[in-house]
XYZ file of N, CA and C in Angstrom:
495
model
N 108.767 146.795 109.920
C 107.424 146.579 110.405
C 106.694 145.641 109.439
N 106.110 144.598 109.988
C 105.424 143.635 109.134
C 104.045 144.150 108.760
N 103.627 143.753 107.589
C 102.322 144.181 107.112
C 101.254 143.266 107.698
N 100.189 143.849 108.186
C 99.117 143.096 108.811
C 98.056 142.754 107.786
N 97.496 141.569 107.916
C 96.460 141.121 106.988
C 95.166 141.863 107.285
N 94.574 142.457 106.269
C 93.296 143.141 106.423
C 92.196 142.253 105.873
N 91.308 141.812 106.732
C 90.182 141.002 106.276
C 89.145 141.922 105.644
N 88.629 141.514 104.514
C 87.592 142.295 103.842
C 86.265 141.942 104.495
N 85.518 142.926 104.995
C 84.251 142.614 105.666
C 83.235 142.001 104.705
N 82.303 141.267 105.266
C 81.298 140.564 104.462
C 80.447 141.558 103.671
N 80.099 142.695 104.265
C 79.247 143.648 103.547
C 79.941 144.163 102.286
N 81.266 144.305 102.360
C 82.013 144.767 101.193
C 82.041 143.672 100.117
N 82.190 142.417 100.555
C 82.174 141.304 99.603
C 80.802 141.184 98.945
N 79.744 141.421 99.720
C 78.394 141.385 99.153
C 78.216 142.494 98.126
N 78.803 143.646 98.408
C 78.781 144.762 97.461
C 79.494 144.387 96.158
N 80.638 143.750 96.286
C 81.420 143.327 95.122
C 80.620 142.336 94.282
N 79.981 141.373 94.947
C 79.216 140.344 94.224
C 78.028 140.962 93.500
N 77.315 141.868 94.168
C 76.164 142.492 93.507
C 76.616 143.367 92.334
N 77.763 144.008 92.467
C 78.300 144.817 91.367
C 78.688 143.927 90.188
N 79.273 142.774 90.478
C 79.638 141.839 89.404
C 78.387 141.355 88.689
N 77.349 141.029 89.462
C 76.114 140.523 88.856
C 75.407 141.600 88.037
N 75.389 142.842 88.548
C 74.640 143.905 87.877
C 75.420 144.556 86.735
N 76.634 145.019 87.026
C 77.388 145.786 86.039
C 78.362 144.947 85.219
N 78.822 143.840 85.783
C 79.832 143.043 85.089
C 79.273 141.867 84.334
N 77.954 141.723 84.323
C 77.287 140.624 83.619
C 77.784 139.250 84.065
N 78.124 139.130 85.348
C 78.524 137.841 85.896
C 79.944 137.423 85.591
N 80.771 138.338 85.081
C 82.168 138.018 84.787
C 83.037 138.818 85.759
N 83.676 138.159 86.721
C 84.403 138.874 87.776
C 85.591 139.699 87.296
N 86.315 139.276 86.284
C 87.543 139.971 85.903
C 87.271 141.343 85.291
N 86.098 141.556 84.722
C 85.786 142.845 84.099
C 85.693 143.973 85.118
N 85.447 143.643 86.374
C 85.201 144.682 87.369
C 86.425 145.047 88.195
N 87.582 144.494 87.891
C 88.768 144.794 88.686
C 89.117 146.282 88.619
N 89.106 146.864 87.433
C 89.405 148.295 87.295
C 88.327 149.152 87.943
N 87.102 148.707 87.869
C 86.003 149.443 88.490
C 86.212 149.548 90.003
N 86.639 148.459 90.633
C 86.861 148.473 92.082
C 88.076 149.311 92.444
N 89.069 149.328 91.595
C 90.226 150.184 91.850
C 89.823 151.663 91.766
N 88.929 152.003 90.841
C 88.446 153.383 90.735
C 87.618 153.778 91.952
N 86.973 152.800 92.576
C 86.207 153.085 93.791
C 87.102 153.254 95.017
N 88.381 152.963 94.870
C 89.303 153.119 95.991
C 89.564 151.833 96.750
N 89.114 150.722 96.212
C 89.357 149.441 96.867
C 90.651 148.844 96.342
N 91.507 148.454 97.244
C 92.770 147.849 96.843
C 92.615 146.332 96.880
N 91.922 145.799 95.882
C 91.728 144.357 95.783
C 92.248 143.889 94.436
N 92.772 142.685 94.441
C 93.269 142.130 93.190
C 92.220 141.222 92.571
N 92.495 140.801 91.367
C 91.545 139.970 90.639
C 91.284 138.637 91.314
N 92.310 138.086 91.971
C 92.142 136.793 92.640
C 91.144 136.901 93.789
N 91.200 137.993 94.536
C 90.252 138.186 95.641
C 88.832 138.344 95.118
N 88.701 139.056 94.018
C 87.372 139.252 93.426
C 86.810 137.923 92.943
N 87.641 137.138 92.255
C 87.175 135.827 91.778
C 86.854 134.894 92.938
N 87.638 134.973 94.010
C 87.382 134.141 95.185
C 86.050 134.515 95.830
N 85.766 135.807 95.915
C 84.468 136.248 96.451
C 83.334 135.707 95.594
N 83.504 135.805 94.294
C 82.435 135.359 93.397
C 82.281 133.841 93.415
N 83.374 133.142 93.647
C 83.319 131.679 93.722
C 82.517 131.222 94.942
N 82.606 131.968 96.049
C 81.879 131.646 97.282
C 80.635 132.519 97.428
N 80.016 132.793 96.317
C 78.900 133.731 96.246
C 77.747 133.345 97.174
N 77.337 132.079 97.166
C 76.166 131.661 97.948
C 76.405 131.833 99.443
N 77.587 131.411 99.921
C 77.875 131.530 101.356
C 77.978 132.990 101.782
N 78.590 133.810 100.952
C 78.773 135.222 101.304
C 77.437 135.951 101.319
N 76.607 135.693 100.330
C 75.312 136.378 100.285
C 74.386 135.903 101.411
N 74.574 134.674 101.897
C 73.741 134.161 102.989
C 74.231 134.645 104.355
N 75.468 135.127 104.439
C 76.038 135.567 105.714
C 75.478 136.925 106.113
N 75.600 137.225 107.393
C 75.165 138.527 107.904
C 76.216 139.575 107.552
N 75.790 140.761 107.136
C 76.745 141.772 106.663
C 77.729 142.266 107.720
N 77.387 142.178 108.994
C 78.268 142.723 110.026
C 79.425 141.787 110.374
N 79.430 140.569 109.836
C 80.502 139.625 110.137
C 81.787 140.015 109.416
N 82.906 139.586 109.973
C 84.192 139.818 109.328
C 84.603 138.632 108.463
N 84.198 137.421 108.884
C 84.599 136.219 108.164
C 83.452 135.229 108.120
N 83.560 134.276 107.203
C 82.582 133.199 107.135
C 82.897 132.171 108.215
N 81.870 131.505 108.708
C 82.064 130.493 109.728
C 82.566 129.188 109.144
N 82.997 128.298 110.025
C 83.410 126.966 109.610
C 84.867 126.837 109.237
N 85.671 127.803 109.595
C 87.077 127.744 109.220
C 87.981 127.190 110.293
N 87.434 126.798 111.425
C 88.256 126.307 112.526
C 88.704 124.870 112.342
N 89.413 124.394 113.333
C 89.913 123.026 113.285
C 88.760 122.050 113.427
N 88.795 121.019 112.626
C 87.754 119.997 112.664
C 88.105 118.959 113.727
N 87.102 118.270 114.278
C 87.397 117.233 115.269
C 88.303 116.151 114.675
N 89.142 115.593 115.533
C 90.100 114.591 115.086
C 89.395 113.358 114.548
N 88.390 112.874 115.276
C 87.663 111.685 114.851
C 86.219 111.807 115.318
N 85.312 111.947 114.378
C 83.890 112.060 114.709
C 83.385 110.763 115.338
N 83.884 109.610 114.860
C 83.469 108.326 115.428
C 83.872 108.212 116.892
N 85.089 108.662 117.208
C 85.552 108.598 118.588
C 84.687 109.469 119.488
N 84.363 110.668 119.014
C 83.555 111.565 119.832
C 82.142 111.026 120.014
N 81.591 110.402 118.970
C 80.263 109.799 119.111
C 80.286 108.648 120.110
N 81.334 107.813 120.041
C 81.463 106.715 121.006
C 81.576 107.257 122.422
N 82.368 108.291 122.591
C 82.583 108.876 123.907
C 81.296 109.489 124.451
N 80.538 110.144 123.586
C 79.268 110.721 124.017
C 78.290 109.626 124.443
N 78.249 108.532 123.675
C 77.374 107.415 124.038
C 77.776 106.808 125.375
N 79.085 106.678 125.615
C 79.551 106.149 126.900
C 79.139 107.064 128.052
N 79.281 108.366 127.855
C 78.911 109.319 128.907
C 77.408 109.296 129.159
N 76.615 109.196 128.096
C 75.160 109.148 128.262
C 74.743 107.873 128.985
N 75.358 106.742 128.640
C 75.038 105.486 129.327
C 75.406 105.551 130.799
N 76.542 106.135 131.091
C 76.977 106.239 132.488
C 76.028 107.133 133.280
N 75.558 108.192 132.673
C 74.601 109.062 133.363
C 73.261 108.380 133.574
N 72.849 107.551 132.611
C 71.588 106.820 132.772
C 71.663 105.826 133.924
N 72.870 105.308 134.189
C 73.057 104.390 135.313
C 73.253 105.143 136.622
N 73.075 106.469 136.589
C 73.218 107.349 137.756
C 74.639 107.349 138.315
N 75.614 107.142 137.444
C 77.010 107.206 137.856
C 77.568 108.574 137.489
N 78.573 108.980 138.230
C 79.134 110.308 138.040
C 80.083 110.335 136.839
N 79.938 111.345 136.009
C 80.825 111.567 134.861
C 81.714 112.757 135.204
N 83.019 112.523 135.214
C 83.963 113.591 135.546
C 84.826 113.914 134.332
N 85.538 115.012 134.420
C 86.442 115.405 133.343
C 87.566 114.381 133.171
N 88.080 113.887 134.296
C 89.145 112.886 134.215
C 88.646 111.603 133.558
N 87.417 111.202 133.875
C 86.846 109.999 133.271
C 86.692 110.196 131.763
N 86.217 111.378 131.358
C 86.061 111.669 129.925
C 87.418 111.600 129.225
N 88.459 112.171 129.847
C 89.794 112.149 129.246
C 90.314 110.717 129.124
N 90.143 109.910 130.173
C 90.608 108.518 130.129
C 89.872 107.724 129.055
N 88.565 107.893 128.976
C 87.782 107.167 127.978
C 88.123 107.626 126.561
N 88.422 108.914 126.399
C 88.797 109.429 125.077
C 90.098 108.786 124.606
N 91.063 108.677 125.511
C 92.326 108.028 125.152
C 92.108 106.558 124.803
N 91.242 105.875 125.568
C 90.966 104.465 125.297
C 90.240 104.295 123.959
N 89.260 105.150 123.679
C 88.526 105.076 122.407
C 89.459 105.349 121.231
N 90.317 106.351 121.377
C 91.250 106.685 120.301
C 92.207 105.527 120.048
N 92.688 104.898 121.121
C 93.605 103.764 120.966
C 92.910 102.579 120.299
N 91.635 102.336 120.656
C 90.930 101.194 120.063
C 90.593 101.439 118.589
N 90.293 102.673 118.230
C 89.973 102.973 116.835
C 91.203 102.941 115.935
N 92.365 103.261 116.496
C 93.589 103.347 115.697
C 94.575 102.243 116.058
N 94.059 101.082 116.471
C 94.933 99.974 116.868
C 95.700 99.409 115.678
N 95.079 99.364 114.496
C 95.728 98.772 113.327
C 96.679 99.738 112.626
N 96.580 101.014 112.916
C 97.423 101.999 112.238
C 98.884 101.826 112.644
N 99.770 101.984 111.659
C 101.199 101.896 111.958
C 101.655 103.100 112.774
N 101.237 104.271 112.348
C 101.595 105.500 113.062
C 100.310 106.279 113.326
N 99.634 105.993 114.444
C 98.383 106.702 114.710
C 98.633 108.188 114.959
N 97.631 108.971 114.665
C 97.762 110.412 114.864
C 97.897 110.700 116.356
N 98.731 111.664 116.707
C 98.923 111.964 118.126
C 97.656 112.577 118.720
N 97.309 112.117 119.895
C 96.112 112.631 120.558
C 96.371 112.688 122.050
N 96.111 113.824 122.640
C 96.210 113.993 124.083
C 94.912 114.626 124.545
N 94.236 113.948 125.432
C 92.957 114.455 125.932
C 93.233 115.485 127.023
N 93.611 116.678 126.613
C 93.924 117.739 127.570
C 92.643 118.299 128.180
N 92.806 119.099 129.208
C 91.634 119.707 129.844
C 90.919 120.640 128.870
N 91.680 121.300 128.020
C 91.075 122.183 127.020
C 90.247 121.368 126.028
N 90.774 120.213 125.590
C 90.029 119.365 124.665
C 88.751 118.865 125.327
N 88.838 118.469 126.593
C 87.653 117.973 127.308
C 86.604 119.076 127.405
N 87.031 120.298 127.701
C 86.083 121.418 127.793
C 85.400 121.667 126.455
N 86.169 121.666 125.377
C 85.585 121.884 124.052
C 84.662 120.734 123.652
N 85.020 119.498 124.016
C 84.158 118.349 123.742
C 82.830 118.516 124.475
N 82.902 118.940 125.732
C 81.678 119.135 126.511
C 80.834 120.257 125.918
N 81.470 121.285 125.388
C 80.728 122.368 124.733
C 80.067 121.890 123.444
N 80.802 121.103 122.646
C 80.255 120.615 121.376
C 79.033 119.744 121.581
N 79.039 118.943 122.634
C 77.942 118.012 122.868
C 76.999 118.480 123.978
N 77.133 119.709 124.416
C 76.276 120.315 125.451
C 76.235 119.466 126.715
N 77.380 118.987 127.123
C 77.480 118.225 128.361
C 77.842 119.171 129.492
N 77.358 118.867 130.659
C 77.748 119.621 131.841
C 77.927 118.638 132.975
N 78.794 118.986 133.885
C 78.987 118.131 135.039
C 77.813 118.347 135.974
N 77.183 117.263 136.346
C 75.988 117.357 137.180
C 76.378 117.841 138.569
N 75.638 118.808 139.057
C 75.862 119.311 140.407
C 74.664 118.956 141.253
N 74.938 118.389 142.365
C 73.855 117.990 143.255
C 73.742 118.998 144.376
N 72.530 119.354 144.694
C 72.275 120.263 145.792
C 71.473 119.507 146.836
N 72.002 119.472 148.018
C 71.308 118.820 149.111
C 70.451 119.876 149.794
N 69.163 119.632 149.883
C 68.267 120.638 150.448
C 68.545 120.899 151.918
N 69.157 119.954 152.607
C 69.442 120.184 154.027
C 70.555 121.197 154.215
N 71.366 121.426 153.198
C 72.451 122.394 153.333
C 72.004 123.818 153.026
N 70.856 123.978 152.380
C 70.367 125.319 152.086
C 69.789 125.957 153.342
N 69.909 127.229 153.417
C 69.372 127.950 154.563
C 67.856 128.000 154.501
N 67.224 128.049 155.659
C 65.772 128.136 155.707
C 65.279 129.424 155.054
N 66.079 130.474 155.122
C 65.687 131.748 154.530
C 65.563 131.600 153.012
N 66.500 130.912 152.401
C 66.484 130.726 150.952
C 65.290 129.878 150.560
N 65.049 128.804 151.297
C 63.919 127.939 150.984
C 62.598 128.659 151.212
N 62.517 129.424 152.283
C 61.281 130.142 152.593
C 60.983 131.231 151.591
N 62.001 131.934 151.135
C 61.763 133.013 150.173
C 61.327 132.454 148.826
N 61.827 131.300 148.445
C 61.419 130.701 147.178
C 59.988 130.201 147.250
N 59.577 129.694 148.391
C 58.219 129.174 148.524
C 57.198 130.300 148.519
N 57.574 131.466 148.999
C 56.647 132.581 149.044
C 56.328 133.146 147.673
N 57.130 132.869 146.682
C 56.928 133.418 145.349
C 56.083 132.531 144.454
N 55.676 131.373 144.931
C 54.884 130.471 144.102
C 53.475 131.018 143.929
N 52.941 131.000 142.723
C 51.580 131.501 142.510
C 50.553 130.523 143.084
N 49.505 131.061 143.641
C 48.430 130.242 144.216
C 47.312 130.177 143.203
N 46.822 128.961 142.966
C 45.758 128.787 141.970
C 44.471 128.436 142.636
């Protein structure tokens, strides 16, 4: 049976840091035995790592399990900015922006940015990547509603709720 990694909760790390500051006089290694006496199975490296990231840990909410910002970073910030500008321009011209168009433009932008590279980094504008790109930049596919297709009941009920001034 493989051993599972146990993440130390943020509140426990905050406890460790405050104990180091108060009882250990700011020296992390002095408190290793103290934490073992408390029943914590932590090594000196974990304690020093907590103390090294003191500002981020103390600023985090105690109920979290991990600090944020550990995920994969975007492949190319310049490419994503170019792609966002292209999508915004297309929307300003009242043209439709689709997922397929975003994927095609992403591949074209990536190819133009890495034209001089001998071995450009592999990039595939998958549907998952397009969805995450749209989430990062708060893009949504515009949906048009034609008022002639709505039922009179729906339109009438909405009009009855308007306040009269």
